[in-house]
Amino acid sequence: MFGREASAPPKPVYTTPVWSVPPTPASSTTPPPVSPYVAPPETAVPVKTRPLVAPPSDLPPRRQLMVGDFILEYELRRSTRRSIGFMIDDDGLRVTAPKRISIAEIDEAIRTKQHWILSKLKERRERRAARLQKPPVEWIDGTQIPYLGQDITLRLLVGGRNRSIYNPNTRELWMTLMPGASENLLKERVKAWYQQQAKTLFEERLDLYAGRLGVQYHSFGLTSAGTRWGSCTADRKIRLNWKLIHFSLPLIDYVVAHELSHILEMNHSQQFWDTVGLIYPEYDEAKNLLRKRSQELPVLFP
């Protein structure tokens, strides 16, 4: 089944966590079932201490501003845009401003919008806290994980080599792991499978909607941002969050149409949304649904 070799079929994985397996009586000669989550023995190695040196950072600078009773920290980026833009995600406030705008003018713009900024930051913190309170996925055979808006079943096998096979008819993802594989390895394998599916599907949707809008993007890549689903730079480089693969195709298409529209309008003006509406008329409903679905996702990779 699913391409396994008939001469040496993989054994089903024992699904009870290894630490809860009862000890085998001394008189018994039958070993307990194999679990892939048996960590290989580790040998302690002396660690050589070195002076701590901060790694070079290419991140944009972060600034602090007293806003009412709060010290507000924000990330400042300079760009060729004509006005000051504000973006709030799990990393906090990001401000994008033209090079000609002084720091004093940027700070004043922040104070002008402080009520909106502080309310959005509070909302973001509450949503993040709600996500983190959800119990993490139990990585065992038969667990349910989200894929394209529906749950699929994770099937675990012990075999001679690591393999991943997805059956769309039964909606089962079969993972063959070598004996002794750790839970972290399984999680990395599932993440790699998600990312490969995302790369293939997102490129197809980008090409489809770029043709409908009559634009061309320069390049495309995946990101792992907290809850920022996509970005488009002034030189038409598009990045999409691979976690979008958890959602249904209409929500993926909304983000694709959104980022492609930035090629024509590098802002969120009404003209921008009119551009999105040319190729995705239901953008407002999709935007709200994406926000709702993102809060419902299980904690897969905390």
Short mmCIF file of C-alpha atoms in Angstrom, two decimals, residues 70-288:
data_model
loop_
_atom_site.label_atom_id
_atom_site.label_comp_id
_atom_site.label_asym_id
_atom_site.label_seq_id
_atom_site.Cartn_x
_atom_site.Cartn_y
_atom_site.Cartn_z
CA PHE A 70 3.13 53.77 27.87
CA ILE A 71 6.59 53.40 26.37
CA LEU A 72 5.84 52.27 22.83
CA GLU A 73 8.56 50.40 20.96
CA TYR A 74 8.38 50.25 17.18
CA GLU A 75 10.41 49.11 14.20
CA LEU A 76 11.25 51.83 11.70
CA ARG A 77 11.73 51.15 8.00
CA ARG A 78 12.51 53.64 5.29
CA SER A 79 11.08 53.25 1.80
CA THR A 80 10.13 55.09 -1.36
CA ARG A 81 6.48 55.32 -0.36
CA ARG A 82 4.93 58.80 -0.20
CA SER A 83 3.29 58.59 3.24
CA ILE A 84 3.77 57.02 6.66
CA GLY A 85 2.35 53.51 7.00
CA PHE A 86 1.58 51.48 10.11
CA MET A 87 1.57 47.68 10.42
CA ILE A 88 0.89 45.64 13.58
CA ASP A 89 1.72 41.96 13.91
CA ASP A 90 2.97 39.60 16.63
CA ASP A 91 6.29 41.47 16.68
CA GLY A 92 4.55 44.74 17.55
CA LEU A 93 4.32 48.01 15.63
CA ARG A 94 6.19 48.53 12.37
CA VAL A 95 6.35 52.00 10.82
CA THR A 96 7.33 52.54 7.19
CA ALA A 97 8.14 56.10 6.21
CA PRO A 98 9.73 58.02 3.31
CA LYS A 99 13.37 58.99 3.76
CA ARG A 100 12.48 62.68 3.68
CA ILE A 101 10.27 62.39 6.80
CA SER A 102 12.06 63.31 10.03
CA ILE A 103 11.94 61.27 13.24
CA ALA A 104 9.99 64.06 14.93
CA GLU A 105 7.32 63.90 12.21
CA ILE A 106 7.13 60.11 12.54
CA ASP A 107 6.72 60.33 16.32
CA GLU A 108 4.00 62.94 15.92
CA ALA A 109 2.15 60.71 13.43
CA ILE A 110 2.29 57.86 15.96
CA ARG A 111 0.87 60.07 18.71
CA THR A 112 -1.93 61.16 16.39
CA LYS A 113 -2.94 57.51 15.86
CA GLN A 114 -2.06 56.30 19.36
CA HIS A 115 -5.60 55.17 20.28
CA TRP A 116 -5.86 52.99 17.17
CA ILE A 117 -2.32 51.66 17.64
CA LEU A 118 -2.73 50.78 21.32
CA SER A 119 -6.09 49.11 20.77
CA LYS A 120 -4.71 47.00 17.92
CA LEU A 121 -1.66 46.01 19.97
CA LYS A 122 -3.91 44.91 22.83
CA GLU A 123 -6.11 42.94 20.44
CA ARG A 124 -3.04 41.26 18.95
CA ARG A 125 -1.69 40.30 22.38
CA GLU A 126 -5.03 38.79 23.41
CA ARG A 127 -5.28 36.77 20.20
CA ARG A 128 -1.72 35.50 20.60
CA ALA A 129 -2.39 34.54 24.24
CA ALA A 130 -5.54 32.65 23.18
CA ARG A 131 -3.58 30.70 20.56
CA LEU A 132 -0.84 29.76 23.01
CA GLN A 133 -3.38 28.50 25.56
CA LYS A 134 -4.61 25.83 23.17
CA PRO A 135 -3.20 22.37 23.88
CA PRO A 136 -0.44 21.35 21.47
CA VAL A 137 -1.01 18.56 18.97
CA GLU A 138 -0.15 15.08 20.24
CA TRP A 139 2.25 13.62 17.71
CA ILE A 140 0.98 10.05 17.52
CA ASP A 141 -0.50 7.80 14.88
CA GLY A 142 -4.06 8.86 14.00
CA THR A 143 -3.78 12.49 15.11
CA GLN A 144 -5.59 15.14 13.05
CA ILE A 145 -3.71 18.06 11.49
CA PRO A 146 -5.08 20.88 9.28
CA TYR A 147 -4.46 20.98 5.53
CA LEU A 148 -6.28 23.12 2.95
CA GLY A 149 -9.16 23.92 5.28
CA GLN A 150 -9.84 20.36 6.45
CA ASP A 151 -8.30 17.88 8.85
CA ILE A 152 -6.12 15.08 7.54
CA THR A 153 -4.98 12.02 9.47
CA LEU A 154 -1.33 11.48 10.32
CA ARG A 155 -0.26 7.86 9.91
CA LEU A 156 3.07 6.70 11.35
CA LEU A 157 5.08 3.69 10.27
CA VAL A 158 8.47 2.29 11.23
CA GLY A 159 10.57 1.36 8.22
CA GLY A 160 14.02 1.31 6.73
CA ARG A 161 14.02 4.90 5.48
CA ASN A 162 12.20 8.17 5.97
CA ARG A 163 9.34 8.65 3.50
CA SER A 164 6.26 10.87 3.19
CA ILE A 165 3.22 9.90 1.12
CA TYR A 166 -0.11 11.72 1.02
CA ASN A 167 -3.27 9.96 -0.14
CA PRO A 168 -5.85 12.62 -1.17
CA ASN A 169 -8.63 10.03 -1.43
CA THR A 170 -8.42 8.98 2.22
CA ARG A 171 -6.88 12.31 3.37
CA GLU A 172 -4.06 10.48 5.14
CA LEU A 173 -0.45 11.58 5.40
CA TRP A 174 1.78 8.54 5.82
CA MET A 175 5.14 9.16 7.49
CA THR A 176 7.65 6.29 7.49
CA LEU A 177 10.35 6.83 10.13
CA MET A 178 13.46 4.89 10.93
CA PRO A 179 13.47 3.12 14.33
CA GLY A 180 14.56 5.43 17.11
CA ALA A 181 13.36 8.61 15.35
CA SER A 182 12.51 11.41 17.76
CA GLU A 183 9.32 13.41 18.01
CA ASN A 184 11.23 16.51 16.93
CA LEU A 185 12.29 14.73 13.74
CA LEU A 186 8.66 13.81 13.03
CA LYS A 187 7.57 17.43 13.51
CA GLU A 188 10.32 18.66 11.19
CA ARG A 189 9.28 16.09 8.57
CA VAL A 190 5.65 17.21 8.73
CA LYS A 191 6.70 20.86 8.54
CA ALA A 192 8.90 20.13 5.50
CA TRP A 193 5.96 18.38 3.81
CA TYR A 194 3.69 21.35 4.52
CA GLN A 195 6.27 23.76 3.10
CA GLN A 196 6.76 21.74 -0.08
CA GLN A 197 3.01 21.62 -0.68
CA ALA A 198 2.79 25.36 0.01
CA LYS A 199 5.58 26.25 -2.43
CA THR A 200 4.02 24.28 -5.28
CA LEU A 201 0.46 25.50 -4.70
CA PHE A 202 1.34 29.16 -4.04
CA GLU A 203 3.37 29.42 -7.25
CA GLU A 204 0.40 28.07 -9.22
CA ARG A 205 -2.00 30.58 -7.64
CA LEU A 206 0.43 33.48 -8.07
CA ASP A 207 0.78 32.76 -11.78
CA LEU A 208 -2.99 32.45 -12.15
CA TYR A 209 -3.87 35.73 -10.44
CA ALA A 210 -0.90 37.64 -11.87
CA GLY A 211 -2.25 36.84 -15.32
CA ARG A 212 -5.72 38.02 -14.35
CA LEU A 213 -4.36 41.29 -12.95
CA GLY A 214 -1.90 41.80 -15.81
CA VAL A 215 1.20 42.09 -13.60
CA GLN A 216 4.46 40.23 -13.19
CA TYR A 217 6.20 39.53 -9.89
CA HIS A 218 9.98 39.39 -9.67
CA SER A 219 10.37 36.46 -7.27
CA PHE A 220 8.52 34.40 -4.69
CA GLY A 221 9.55 32.83 -1.39
CA LEU A 222 8.09 31.37 1.78
CA THR A 223 8.16 32.98 5.22
CA SER A 224 7.49 31.71 8.75
CA ALA A 225 6.22 34.95 10.27
CA GLY A 226 3.93 34.81 13.29
CA THR A 227 0.63 35.84 11.73
CA ARG A 228 1.73 38.04 8.85
CA TRP A 229 0.43 36.18 5.86
CA GLY A 230 2.30 37.91 3.05
CA SER A 231 4.36 40.84 1.82
CA CYS A 232 5.30 42.52 -1.44
CA THR A 233 8.28 44.84 -1.85
CA ALA A 234 8.65 47.78 -4.19
CA ASP A 235 10.81 45.62 -6.48
CA ARG A 236 7.95 43.07 -6.79
CA LYS A 237 9.38 40.38 -4.49
CA ILE A 238 6.52 38.46 -2.91
CA ARG A 239 6.71 36.41 0.27
CA LEU A 240 3.88 34.19 1.49
CA ASN A 241 3.59 32.50 4.87
CA TRP A 242 3.76 28.72 4.39
CA LYS A 243 1.21 28.30 7.22
CA LEU A 244 -1.44 29.49 4.78
CA ILE A 245 -1.44 25.87 3.57
CA HIS A 246 -3.57 25.10 6.65
CA PHE A 247 -6.44 27.17 5.21
CA SER A 248 -8.90 26.59 2.39
CA LEU A 249 -8.00 27.57 -1.15
CA PRO A 250 -10.27 30.68 -1.25
CA LEU A 251 -8.38 32.16 1.73
CA ILE A 252 -5.04 31.40 0.10
CA ASP A 253 -6.27 33.07 -3.09
CA TYR A 254 -7.27 36.17 -1.13
CA VAL A 255 -3.74 36.61 0.24
CA VAL A 256 -2.26 35.96 -3.22
CA ALA A 257 -4.55 38.59 -4.79
CA HIS A 258 -3.76 40.99 -1.95
CA GLU A 259 0.02 40.81 -2.40
CA LEU A 260 -0.12 40.94 -6.20
CA SER A 261 -2.26 44.08 -5.97
CA HIS A 262 0.56 45.77 -4.08
CA ILE A 263 2.58 45.68 -7.29
CA LEU A 264 0.20 48.37 -8.57
CA GLU A 265 -0.64 50.06 -5.24
CA MET A 266 1.97 49.99 -2.47
CA ASN A 267 -0.52 51.05 0.20
CA HIS A 268 -3.91 50.12 1.63
CA SER A 269 -5.90 52.96 0.12
CA GLN A 270 -9.35 52.56 -1.37
CA GLN A 271 -7.68 52.39 -4.77
CA PHE A 272 -5.68 49.40 -3.54
CA TRP A 273 -8.82 47.57 -2.37
CA ASP A 274 -10.52 48.38 -5.66
CA THR A 275 -7.56 46.72 -7.38
CA VAL A 276 -7.92 43.63 -5.18
CA GLY A 277 -11.63 43.57 -6.03
CA LEU A 278 -10.86 43.32 -9.73
CA ILE A 279 -9.56 39.77 -9.27
CA TYR A 280 -11.03 38.83 -5.89
CA PRO A 281 -14.39 40.57 -5.31
CA GLU A 282 -15.09 38.79 -1.98
CA TYR A 283 -11.93 40.17 -0.36
CA ASP A 284 -13.70 41.72 2.65
CA GLU A 285 -15.36 38.46 3.67
CA ALA A 286 -12.13 36.53 3.12
CA LYS A 287 -10.14 39.02 5.23
CA ASN A 288 -12.49 38.57 8.19
#
